[in-house]
Coordinates of N, CA and C in Angstrom, one line a residue:
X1 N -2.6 -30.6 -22.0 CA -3.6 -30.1 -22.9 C -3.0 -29.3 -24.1
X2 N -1.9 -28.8 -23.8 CA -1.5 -27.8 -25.0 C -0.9 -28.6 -25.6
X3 N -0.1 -30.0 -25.2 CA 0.5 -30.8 -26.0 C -0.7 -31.5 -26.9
X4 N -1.3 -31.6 -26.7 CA -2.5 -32.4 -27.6 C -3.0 -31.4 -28.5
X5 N -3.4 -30.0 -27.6 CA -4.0 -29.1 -29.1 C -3.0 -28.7 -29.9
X6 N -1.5 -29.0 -30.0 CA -0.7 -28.5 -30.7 C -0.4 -29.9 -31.7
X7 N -0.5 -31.2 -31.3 CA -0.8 -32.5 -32.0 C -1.8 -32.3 -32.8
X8 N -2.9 -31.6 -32.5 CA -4.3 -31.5 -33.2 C -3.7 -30.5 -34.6
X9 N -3.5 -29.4 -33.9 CA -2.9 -28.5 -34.6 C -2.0 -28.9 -35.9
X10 N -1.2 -29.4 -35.8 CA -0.4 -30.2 -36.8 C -0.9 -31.5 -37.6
X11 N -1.8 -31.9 -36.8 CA -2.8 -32.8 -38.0 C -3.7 -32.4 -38.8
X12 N -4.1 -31.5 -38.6 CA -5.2 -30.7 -39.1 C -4.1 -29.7 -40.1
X13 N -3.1 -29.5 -40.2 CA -1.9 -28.8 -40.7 C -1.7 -29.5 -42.2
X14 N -1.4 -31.0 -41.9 CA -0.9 -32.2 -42.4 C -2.1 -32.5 -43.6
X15 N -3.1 -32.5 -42.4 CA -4.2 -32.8 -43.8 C -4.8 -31.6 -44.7
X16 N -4.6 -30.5 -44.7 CA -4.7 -29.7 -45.3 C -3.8 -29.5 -46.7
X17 N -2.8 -29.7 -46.4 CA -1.7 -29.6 -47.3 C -1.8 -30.8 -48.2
X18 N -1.8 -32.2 -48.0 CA -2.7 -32.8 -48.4 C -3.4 -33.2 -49.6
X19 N -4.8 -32.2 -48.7 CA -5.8 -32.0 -49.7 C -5.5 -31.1 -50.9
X20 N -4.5 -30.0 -50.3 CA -3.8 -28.7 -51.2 C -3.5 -30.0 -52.3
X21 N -2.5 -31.1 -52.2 CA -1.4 -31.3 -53.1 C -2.1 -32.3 -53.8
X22 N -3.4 -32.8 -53.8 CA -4.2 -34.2 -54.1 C -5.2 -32.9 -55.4
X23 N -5.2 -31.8 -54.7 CA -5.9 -30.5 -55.8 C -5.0 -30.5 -56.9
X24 N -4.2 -30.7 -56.6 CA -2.9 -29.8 -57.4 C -2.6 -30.7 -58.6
X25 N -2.8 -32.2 -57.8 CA -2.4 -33.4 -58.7 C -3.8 -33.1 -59.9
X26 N -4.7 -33.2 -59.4 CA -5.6 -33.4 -60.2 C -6.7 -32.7 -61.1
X27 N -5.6 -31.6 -61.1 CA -5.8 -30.5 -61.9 C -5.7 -30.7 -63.4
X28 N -6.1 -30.4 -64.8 CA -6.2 -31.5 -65.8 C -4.5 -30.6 -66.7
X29 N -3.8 -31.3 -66.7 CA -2.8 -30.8 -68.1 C -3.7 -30.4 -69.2
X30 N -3.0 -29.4 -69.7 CA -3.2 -28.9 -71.1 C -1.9 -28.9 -71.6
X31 N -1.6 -29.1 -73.2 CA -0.9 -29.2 -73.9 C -0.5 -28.6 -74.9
X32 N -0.1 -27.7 -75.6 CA 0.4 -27.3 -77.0 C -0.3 -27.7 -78.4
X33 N -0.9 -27.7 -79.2 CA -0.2 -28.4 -80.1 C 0.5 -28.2 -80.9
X34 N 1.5 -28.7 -81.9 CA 2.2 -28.7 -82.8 C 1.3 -29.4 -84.2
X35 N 0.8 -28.5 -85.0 CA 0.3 -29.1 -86.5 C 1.7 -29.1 -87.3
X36 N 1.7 -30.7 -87.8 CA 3.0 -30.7 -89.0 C 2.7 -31.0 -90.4
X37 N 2.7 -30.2 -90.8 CA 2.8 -30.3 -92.9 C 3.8 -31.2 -93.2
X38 N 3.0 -32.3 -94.6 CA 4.2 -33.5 -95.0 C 5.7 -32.2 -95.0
X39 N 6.9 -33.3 -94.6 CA 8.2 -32.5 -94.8 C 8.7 -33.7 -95.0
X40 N 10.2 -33.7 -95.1 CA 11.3 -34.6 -95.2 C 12.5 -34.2 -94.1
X41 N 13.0 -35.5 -93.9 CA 14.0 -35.5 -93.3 C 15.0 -36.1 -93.7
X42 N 16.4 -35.4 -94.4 CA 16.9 -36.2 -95.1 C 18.5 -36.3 -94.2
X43 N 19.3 -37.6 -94.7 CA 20.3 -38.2 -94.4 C 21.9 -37.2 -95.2
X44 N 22.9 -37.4 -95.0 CA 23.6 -36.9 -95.9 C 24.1 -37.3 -96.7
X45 N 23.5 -38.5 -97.4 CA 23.8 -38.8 -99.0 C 22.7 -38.5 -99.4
X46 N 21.6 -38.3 -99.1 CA 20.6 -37.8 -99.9 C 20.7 -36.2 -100.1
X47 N 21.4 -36.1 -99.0 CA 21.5 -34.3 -99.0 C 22.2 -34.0 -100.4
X48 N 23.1 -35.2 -100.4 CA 24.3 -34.6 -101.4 C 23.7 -34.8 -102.7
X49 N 23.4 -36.2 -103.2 CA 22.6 -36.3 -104.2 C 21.5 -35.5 -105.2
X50 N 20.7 -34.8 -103.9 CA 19.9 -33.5 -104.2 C 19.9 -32.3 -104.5
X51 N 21.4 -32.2 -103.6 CA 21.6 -30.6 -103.3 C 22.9 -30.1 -104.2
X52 N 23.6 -31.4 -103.9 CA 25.6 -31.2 -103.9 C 26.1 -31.4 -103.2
X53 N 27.3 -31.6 -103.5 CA 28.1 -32.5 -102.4 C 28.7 -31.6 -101.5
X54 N 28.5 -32.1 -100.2 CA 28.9 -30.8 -99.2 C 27.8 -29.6 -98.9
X55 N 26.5 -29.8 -99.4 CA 25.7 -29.0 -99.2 C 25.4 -29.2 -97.8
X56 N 24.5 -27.4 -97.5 CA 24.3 -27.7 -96.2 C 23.1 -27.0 -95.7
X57 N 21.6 -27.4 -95.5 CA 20.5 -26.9 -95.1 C 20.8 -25.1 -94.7
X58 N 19.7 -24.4 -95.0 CA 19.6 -22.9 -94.9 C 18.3 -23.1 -93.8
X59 N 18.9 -22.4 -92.5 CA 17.8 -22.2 -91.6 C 16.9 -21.2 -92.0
X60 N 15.4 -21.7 -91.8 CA 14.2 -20.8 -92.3 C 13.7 -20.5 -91.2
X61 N 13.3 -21.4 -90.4 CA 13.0 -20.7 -88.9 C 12.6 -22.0 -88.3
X62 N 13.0 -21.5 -86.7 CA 13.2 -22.5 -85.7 C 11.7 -23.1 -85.6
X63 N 12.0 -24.6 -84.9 CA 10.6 -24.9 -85.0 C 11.4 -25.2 -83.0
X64 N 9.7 -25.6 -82.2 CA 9.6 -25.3 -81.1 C 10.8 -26.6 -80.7
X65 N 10.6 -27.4 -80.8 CA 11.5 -28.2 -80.2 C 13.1 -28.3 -80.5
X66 N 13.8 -28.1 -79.1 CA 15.3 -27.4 -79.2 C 16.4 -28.6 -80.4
X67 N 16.6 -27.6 -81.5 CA 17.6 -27.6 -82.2 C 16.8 -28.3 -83.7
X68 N 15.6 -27.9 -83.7 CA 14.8 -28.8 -84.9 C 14.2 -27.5 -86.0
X69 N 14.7 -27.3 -87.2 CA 14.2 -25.9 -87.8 C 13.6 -26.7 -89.2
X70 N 12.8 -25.6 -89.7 CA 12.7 -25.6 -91.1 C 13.6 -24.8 -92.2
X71 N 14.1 -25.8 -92.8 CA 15.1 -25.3 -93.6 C 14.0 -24.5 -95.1
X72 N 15.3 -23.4 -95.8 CA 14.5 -23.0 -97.1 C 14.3 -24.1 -98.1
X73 N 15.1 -24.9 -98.0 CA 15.1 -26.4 -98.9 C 14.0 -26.9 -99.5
X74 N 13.3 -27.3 -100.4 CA 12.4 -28.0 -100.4 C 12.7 -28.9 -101.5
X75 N 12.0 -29.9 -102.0 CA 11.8 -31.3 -102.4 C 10.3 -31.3 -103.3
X76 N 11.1 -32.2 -104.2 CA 9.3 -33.0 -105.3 C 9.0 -34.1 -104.3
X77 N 8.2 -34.8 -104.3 CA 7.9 -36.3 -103.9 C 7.2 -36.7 -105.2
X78 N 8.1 -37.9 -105.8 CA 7.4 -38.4 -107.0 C 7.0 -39.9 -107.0
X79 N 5.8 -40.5 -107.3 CA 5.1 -41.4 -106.7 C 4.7 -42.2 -108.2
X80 N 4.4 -43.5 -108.2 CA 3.8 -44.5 -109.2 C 2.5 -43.7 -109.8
X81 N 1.9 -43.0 -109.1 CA 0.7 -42.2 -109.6 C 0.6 -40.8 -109.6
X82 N 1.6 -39.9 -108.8 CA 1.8 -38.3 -109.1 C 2.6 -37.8 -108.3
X83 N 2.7 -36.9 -108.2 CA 4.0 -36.3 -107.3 C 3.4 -35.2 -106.6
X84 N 4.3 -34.6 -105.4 CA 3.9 -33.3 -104.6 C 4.9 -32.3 -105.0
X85 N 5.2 -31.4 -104.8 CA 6.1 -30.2 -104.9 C 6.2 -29.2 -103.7
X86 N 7.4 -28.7 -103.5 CA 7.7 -28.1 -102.6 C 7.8 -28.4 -100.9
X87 N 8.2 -29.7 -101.2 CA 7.9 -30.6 -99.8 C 8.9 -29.9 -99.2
X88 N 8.9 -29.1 -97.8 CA 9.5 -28.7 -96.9 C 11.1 -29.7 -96.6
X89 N 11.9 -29.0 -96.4 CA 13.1 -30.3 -95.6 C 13.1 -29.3 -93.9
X90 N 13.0 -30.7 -93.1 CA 13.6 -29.9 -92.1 C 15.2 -30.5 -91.4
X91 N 15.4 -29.8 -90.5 CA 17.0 -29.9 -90.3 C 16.9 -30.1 -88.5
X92 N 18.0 -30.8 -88.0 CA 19.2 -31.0 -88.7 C 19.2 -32.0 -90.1
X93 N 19.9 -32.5 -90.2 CA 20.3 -34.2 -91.1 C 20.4 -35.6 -90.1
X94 N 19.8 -36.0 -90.9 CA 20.2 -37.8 -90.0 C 20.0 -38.4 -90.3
X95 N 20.3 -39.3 -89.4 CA 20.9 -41.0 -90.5 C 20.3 -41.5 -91.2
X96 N 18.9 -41.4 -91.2 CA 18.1 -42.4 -91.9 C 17.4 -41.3 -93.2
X97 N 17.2 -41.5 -94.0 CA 16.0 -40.2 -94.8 C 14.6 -40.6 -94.4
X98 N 13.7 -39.7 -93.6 CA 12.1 -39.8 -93.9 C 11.1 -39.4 -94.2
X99 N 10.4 -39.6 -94.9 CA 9.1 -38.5 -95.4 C 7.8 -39.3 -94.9
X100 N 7.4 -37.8 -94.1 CA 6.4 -38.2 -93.3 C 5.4 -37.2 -94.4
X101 N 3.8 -37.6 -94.7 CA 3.0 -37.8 -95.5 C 1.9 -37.5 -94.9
X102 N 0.2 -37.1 -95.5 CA -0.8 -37.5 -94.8 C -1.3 -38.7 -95.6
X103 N -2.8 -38.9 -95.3 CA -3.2 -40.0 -96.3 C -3.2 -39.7 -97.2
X104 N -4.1 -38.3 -97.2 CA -4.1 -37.7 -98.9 C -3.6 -37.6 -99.6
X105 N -2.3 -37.3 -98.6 CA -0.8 -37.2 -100.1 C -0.6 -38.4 -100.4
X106 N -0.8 -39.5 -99.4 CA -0.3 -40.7 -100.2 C -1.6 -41.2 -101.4
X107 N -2.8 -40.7 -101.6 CA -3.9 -41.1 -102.8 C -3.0 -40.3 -103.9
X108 N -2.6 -39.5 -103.8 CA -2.2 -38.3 -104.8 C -0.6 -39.3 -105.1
X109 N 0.6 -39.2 -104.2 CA 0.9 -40.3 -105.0 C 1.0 -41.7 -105.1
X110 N 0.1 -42.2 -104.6 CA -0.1 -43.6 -105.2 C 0.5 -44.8 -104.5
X111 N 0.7 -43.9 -102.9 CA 1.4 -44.9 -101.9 C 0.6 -45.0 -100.4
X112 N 0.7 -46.3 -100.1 CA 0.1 -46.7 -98.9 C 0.6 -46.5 -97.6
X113 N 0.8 -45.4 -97.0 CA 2.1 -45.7 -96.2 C 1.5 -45.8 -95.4
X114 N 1.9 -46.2 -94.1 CA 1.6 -46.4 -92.5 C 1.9 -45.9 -91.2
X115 N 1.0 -45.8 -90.4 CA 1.3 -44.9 -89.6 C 2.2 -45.5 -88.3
X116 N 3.2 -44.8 -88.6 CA 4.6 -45.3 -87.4 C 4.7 -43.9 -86.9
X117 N 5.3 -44.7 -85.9 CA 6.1 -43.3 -85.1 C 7.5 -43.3 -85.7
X118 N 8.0 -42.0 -85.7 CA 9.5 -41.6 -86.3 C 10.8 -42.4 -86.1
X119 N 10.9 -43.2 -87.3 CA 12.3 -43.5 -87.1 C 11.7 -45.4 -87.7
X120 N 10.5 -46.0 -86.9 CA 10.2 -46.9 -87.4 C 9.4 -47.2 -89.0
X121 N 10.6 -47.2 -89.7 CA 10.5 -47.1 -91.1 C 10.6 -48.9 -91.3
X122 N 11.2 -49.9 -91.5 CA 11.0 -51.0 -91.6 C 9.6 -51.6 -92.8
X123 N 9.6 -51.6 -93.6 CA 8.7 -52.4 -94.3 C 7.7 -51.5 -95.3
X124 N 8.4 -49.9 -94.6 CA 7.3 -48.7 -95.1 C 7.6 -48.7 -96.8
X125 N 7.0 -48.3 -97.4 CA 6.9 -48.0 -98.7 C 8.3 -46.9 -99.6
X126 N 8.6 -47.0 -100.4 CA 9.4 -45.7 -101.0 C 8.9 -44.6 -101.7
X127 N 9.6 -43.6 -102.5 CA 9.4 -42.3 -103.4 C 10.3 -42.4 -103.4
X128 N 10.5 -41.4 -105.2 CA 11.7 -40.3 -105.5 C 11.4 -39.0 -104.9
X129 N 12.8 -38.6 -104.6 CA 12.7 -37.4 -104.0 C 13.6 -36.9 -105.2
X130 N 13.0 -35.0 -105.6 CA 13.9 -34.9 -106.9 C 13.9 -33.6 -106.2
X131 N 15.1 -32.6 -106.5 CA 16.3 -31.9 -106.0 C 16.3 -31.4 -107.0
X132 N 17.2 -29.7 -106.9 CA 17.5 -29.2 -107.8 C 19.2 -29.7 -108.5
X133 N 20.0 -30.3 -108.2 CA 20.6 -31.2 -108.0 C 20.7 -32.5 -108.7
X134 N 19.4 -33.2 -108.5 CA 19.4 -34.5 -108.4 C 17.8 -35.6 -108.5
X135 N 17.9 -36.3 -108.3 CA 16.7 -37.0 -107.8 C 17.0 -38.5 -107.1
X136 N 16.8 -39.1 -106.3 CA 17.3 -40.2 -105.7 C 15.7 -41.1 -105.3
X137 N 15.8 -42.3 -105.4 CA 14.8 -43.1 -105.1 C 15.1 -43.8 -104.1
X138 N 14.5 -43.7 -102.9 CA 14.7 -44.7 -101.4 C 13.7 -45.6 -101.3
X139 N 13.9 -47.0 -101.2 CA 13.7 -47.9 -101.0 C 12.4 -48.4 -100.1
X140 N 12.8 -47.5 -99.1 CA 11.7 -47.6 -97.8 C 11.9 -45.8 -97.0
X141 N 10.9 -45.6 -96.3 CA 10.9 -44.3 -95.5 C 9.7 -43.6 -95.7
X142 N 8.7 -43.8 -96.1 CA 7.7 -43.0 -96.3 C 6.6 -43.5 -95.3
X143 N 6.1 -42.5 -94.4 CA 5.4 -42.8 -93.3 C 4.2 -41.6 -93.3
X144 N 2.7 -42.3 -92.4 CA 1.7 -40.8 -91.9 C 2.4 -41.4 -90.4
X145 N 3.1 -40.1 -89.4 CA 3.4 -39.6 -88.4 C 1.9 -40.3 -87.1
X146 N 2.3 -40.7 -86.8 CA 1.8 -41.3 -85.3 C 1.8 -40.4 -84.4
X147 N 0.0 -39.6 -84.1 CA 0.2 -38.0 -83.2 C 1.0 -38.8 -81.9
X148 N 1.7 -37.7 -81.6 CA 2.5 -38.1 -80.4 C 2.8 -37.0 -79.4
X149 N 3.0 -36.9 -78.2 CA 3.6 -36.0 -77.1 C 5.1 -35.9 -76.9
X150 N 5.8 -35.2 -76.9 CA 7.0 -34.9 -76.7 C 6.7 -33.9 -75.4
X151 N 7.8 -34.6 -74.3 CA 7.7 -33.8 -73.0 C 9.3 -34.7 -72.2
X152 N 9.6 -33.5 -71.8 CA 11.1 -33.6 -71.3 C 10.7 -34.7 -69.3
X153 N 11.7 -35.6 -69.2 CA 11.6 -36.5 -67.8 C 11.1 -36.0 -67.0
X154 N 11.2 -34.9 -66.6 CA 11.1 -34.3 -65.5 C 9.6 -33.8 -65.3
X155 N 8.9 -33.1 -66.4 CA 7.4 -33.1 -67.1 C 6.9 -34.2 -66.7
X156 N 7.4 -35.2 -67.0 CA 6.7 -36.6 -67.4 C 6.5 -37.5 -66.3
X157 N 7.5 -37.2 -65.2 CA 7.4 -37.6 -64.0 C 6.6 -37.1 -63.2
X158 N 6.4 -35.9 -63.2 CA 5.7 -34.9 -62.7 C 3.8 -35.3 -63.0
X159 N 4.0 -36.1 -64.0 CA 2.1 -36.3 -64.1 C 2.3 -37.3 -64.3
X160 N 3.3 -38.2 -64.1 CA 2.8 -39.5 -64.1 C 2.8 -40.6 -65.9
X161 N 3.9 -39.9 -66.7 CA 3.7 -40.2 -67.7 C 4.9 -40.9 -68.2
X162 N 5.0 -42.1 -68.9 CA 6.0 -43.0 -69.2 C 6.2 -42.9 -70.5
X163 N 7.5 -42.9 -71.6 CA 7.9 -43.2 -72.2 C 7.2 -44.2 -73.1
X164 N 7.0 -43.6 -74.2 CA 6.1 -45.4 -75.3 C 4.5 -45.7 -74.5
X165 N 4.4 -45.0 -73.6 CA 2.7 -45.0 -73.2 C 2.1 -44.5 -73.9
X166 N 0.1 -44.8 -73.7 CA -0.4 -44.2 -74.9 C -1.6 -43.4 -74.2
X167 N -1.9 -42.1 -74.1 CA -2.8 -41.3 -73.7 C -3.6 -40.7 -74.5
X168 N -4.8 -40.7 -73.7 CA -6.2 -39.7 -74.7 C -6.3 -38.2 -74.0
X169 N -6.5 -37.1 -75.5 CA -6.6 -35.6 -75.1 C -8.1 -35.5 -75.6
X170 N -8.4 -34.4 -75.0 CA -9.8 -33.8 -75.5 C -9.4 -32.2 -76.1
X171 N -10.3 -32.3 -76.6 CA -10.4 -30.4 -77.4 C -11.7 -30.4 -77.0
X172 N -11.5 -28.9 -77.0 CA -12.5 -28.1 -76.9 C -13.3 -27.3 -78.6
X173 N -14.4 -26.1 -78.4 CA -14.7 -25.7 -79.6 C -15.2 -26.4 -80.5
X174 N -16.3 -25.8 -81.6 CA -17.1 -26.5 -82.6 C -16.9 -27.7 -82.6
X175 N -15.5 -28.3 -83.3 CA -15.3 -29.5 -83.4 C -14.5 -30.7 -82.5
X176 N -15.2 -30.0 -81.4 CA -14.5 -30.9 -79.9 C -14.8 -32.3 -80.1
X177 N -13.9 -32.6 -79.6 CA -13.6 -34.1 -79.8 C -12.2 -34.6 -78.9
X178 N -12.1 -36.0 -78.8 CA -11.2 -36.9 -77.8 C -10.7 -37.6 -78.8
X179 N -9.1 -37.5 -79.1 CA -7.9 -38.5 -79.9 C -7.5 -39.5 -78.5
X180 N -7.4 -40.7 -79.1 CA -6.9 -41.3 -78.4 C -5.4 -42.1 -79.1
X181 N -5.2 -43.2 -78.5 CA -3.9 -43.5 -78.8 C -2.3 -42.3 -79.4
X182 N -2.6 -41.3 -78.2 CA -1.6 -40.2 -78.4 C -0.2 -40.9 -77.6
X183 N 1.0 -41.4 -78.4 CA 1.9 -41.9 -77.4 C 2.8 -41.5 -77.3
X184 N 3.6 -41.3 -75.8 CA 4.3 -40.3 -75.1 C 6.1 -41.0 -75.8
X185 N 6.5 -39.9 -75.9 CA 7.8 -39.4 -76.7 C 8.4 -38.7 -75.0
X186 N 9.8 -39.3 -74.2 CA 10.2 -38.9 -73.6 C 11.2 -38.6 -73.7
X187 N 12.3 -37.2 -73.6 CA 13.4 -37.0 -74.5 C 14.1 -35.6 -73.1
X188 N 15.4 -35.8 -73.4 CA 16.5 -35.0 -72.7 C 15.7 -33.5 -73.5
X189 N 15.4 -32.4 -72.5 CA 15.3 -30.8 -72.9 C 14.0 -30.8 -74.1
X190 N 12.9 -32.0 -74.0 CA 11.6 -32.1 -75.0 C 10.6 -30.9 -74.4
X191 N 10.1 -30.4 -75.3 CA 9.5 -29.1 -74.6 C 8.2 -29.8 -75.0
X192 N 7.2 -29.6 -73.7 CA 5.7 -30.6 -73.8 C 4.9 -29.7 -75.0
X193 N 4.3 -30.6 -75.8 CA 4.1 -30.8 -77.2 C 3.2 -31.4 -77.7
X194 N 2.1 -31.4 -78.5 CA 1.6 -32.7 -79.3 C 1.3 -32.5 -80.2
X195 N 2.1 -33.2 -81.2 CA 2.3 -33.5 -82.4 C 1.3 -34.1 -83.4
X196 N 0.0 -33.5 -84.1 CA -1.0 -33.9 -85.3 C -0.5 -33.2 -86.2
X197 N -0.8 -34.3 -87.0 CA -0.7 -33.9 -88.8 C -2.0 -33.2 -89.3
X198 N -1.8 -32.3 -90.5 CA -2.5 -31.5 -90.8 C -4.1 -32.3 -90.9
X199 N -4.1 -33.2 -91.3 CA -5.7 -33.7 -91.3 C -6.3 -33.7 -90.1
X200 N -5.6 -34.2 -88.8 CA -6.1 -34.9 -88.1 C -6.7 -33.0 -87.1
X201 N -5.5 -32.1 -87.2 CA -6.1 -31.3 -86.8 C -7.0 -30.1 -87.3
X202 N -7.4 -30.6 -88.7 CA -8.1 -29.9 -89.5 C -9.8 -29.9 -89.0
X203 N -9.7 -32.0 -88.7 CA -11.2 -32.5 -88.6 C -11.3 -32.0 -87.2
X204 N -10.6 -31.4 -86.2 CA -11.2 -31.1 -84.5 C -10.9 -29.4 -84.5
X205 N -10.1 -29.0 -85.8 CA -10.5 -27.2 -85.7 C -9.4 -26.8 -85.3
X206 N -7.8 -27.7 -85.3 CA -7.2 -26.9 -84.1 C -6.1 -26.3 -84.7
X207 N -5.2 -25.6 -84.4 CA -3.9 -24.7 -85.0 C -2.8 -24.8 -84.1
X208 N -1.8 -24.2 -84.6 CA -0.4 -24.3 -83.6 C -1.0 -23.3 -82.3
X209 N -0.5 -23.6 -81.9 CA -0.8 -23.6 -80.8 C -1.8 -23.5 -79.6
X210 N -3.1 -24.2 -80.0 CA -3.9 -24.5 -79.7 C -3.8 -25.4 -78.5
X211 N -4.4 -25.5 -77.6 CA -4.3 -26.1 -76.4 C -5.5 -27.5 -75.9
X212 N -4.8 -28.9 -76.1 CA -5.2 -30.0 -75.4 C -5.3 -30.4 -74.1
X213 N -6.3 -30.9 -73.1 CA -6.4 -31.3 -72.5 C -6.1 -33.3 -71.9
X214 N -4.8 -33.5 -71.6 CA -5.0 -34.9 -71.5 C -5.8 -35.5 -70.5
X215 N -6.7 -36.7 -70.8 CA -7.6 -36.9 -70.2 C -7.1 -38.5 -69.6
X216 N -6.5 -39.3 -69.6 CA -5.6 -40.9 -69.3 C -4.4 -40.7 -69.9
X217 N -3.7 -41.5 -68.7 CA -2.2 -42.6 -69.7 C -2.4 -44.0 -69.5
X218 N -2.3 -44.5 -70.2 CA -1.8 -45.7 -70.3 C -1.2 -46.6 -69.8
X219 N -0.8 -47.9 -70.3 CA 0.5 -48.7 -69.9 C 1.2 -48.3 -71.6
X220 N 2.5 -49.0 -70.9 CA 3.4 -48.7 -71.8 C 3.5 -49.4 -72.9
X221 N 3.6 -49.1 -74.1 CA 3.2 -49.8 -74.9 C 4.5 -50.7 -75.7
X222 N 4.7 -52.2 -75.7 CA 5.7 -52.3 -76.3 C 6.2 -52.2 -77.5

């Protein structure tokens, strides 16, 4: 008999814990956001061209994700129909140059650009970029930013979330509302994040650091 109520005992143990960990799962994430203003990212021949040769970005202040700042630097964007001023650079440098845009800026100057995620420039549209320095015209690189999640493996394992998948968040407040096709950025030391451009978090009310709720993932998107 005591062997059985101690059997009992431990199943009733088992399923508890269980239920604890099935609670725990399905507790809803909330997220960050990160609002980003058009900036540039530039390469080191554009650096030089603009700045001088051997020039080298002035940290302005750190932005949340490890080793990514806004430099004092800034930039024209000049376009077939007008130009912006004082376009932010942020830092480090890398290989490719990109300027990420809203729509608006692209009516203002006079370009169509499309919405990719970073780094897929391929087919995108160009600007001059003019420098105190310089001014230099690229080819291709002008993009509106694809809202996206940045969250480190171990995050991402932890709820179930893959790399290049695409998930919907909700907001709360006046202009509550559900973005969908939000797709997951998985990265060595990504601090969990989600990345809208000033419009998109203007029309749902939200600010840095304002907090989303993800509501699905996806499949993986190829």
């Amino acid at each position: 008999m005591k062997t059985d109520t101690q059997r009992q005992a431990r199943s009733i143990t088992q399923q508890i814990l269980q239920e604890l960990a099935a609670g725990r799962k399905s507790q809803p994430l909330t997220i960050a956001v990160g609002v980003s203003n058009r900036h540039v990212h530039l390469s080191r021949k554009e650096m030089d061209m603009l700045f001088g040769y051997g020039s080298s970005l002035t940290r302005m202040k750190a932005l949340k994700q490890p080793g990514q700042f806004a430099a004092q630097e800034t930039v024209t964007l000049r376009g077939p129909k007008g130009e912006l001023q004082r376009v932010r650079v942020l830092g480090p440098l890398r290989n490719v140059t990109q300027v990420e845009i809203s729509v608006a800026d692209g009516f203002v100057l006079g370009i169509g650009a499309p919405v990719r995620m970073s780094g897929e420039l391929q087919g995108s549209p160009g600007v001059t970029l003019v420098g105190p320095h310089g001014e230099v015209a690229i080819a291709e690189g002008v993009i509106v930013a694809w809202r996206h999640l940045h969250i480190s493996p171990e995050e991402a394992a932890r709820h179930g979330l893959t790399d290049g998948a695409e998930i919907a968040v909700e907001t709360q407040g006046p202009r509550a509302g559900v973005l969908r096709h939000v797709k997951v950025r998985v990265s060595a030391e990504a601090l969990a994040e989600i990345h809208l451009d000033q419009e998109e978090a203007n029309a749902l009310g939200l600010g840095n650091g304002d907090r989303v709720q993800i509501k699905s993932n996806g499949p993986k998107v190829a």
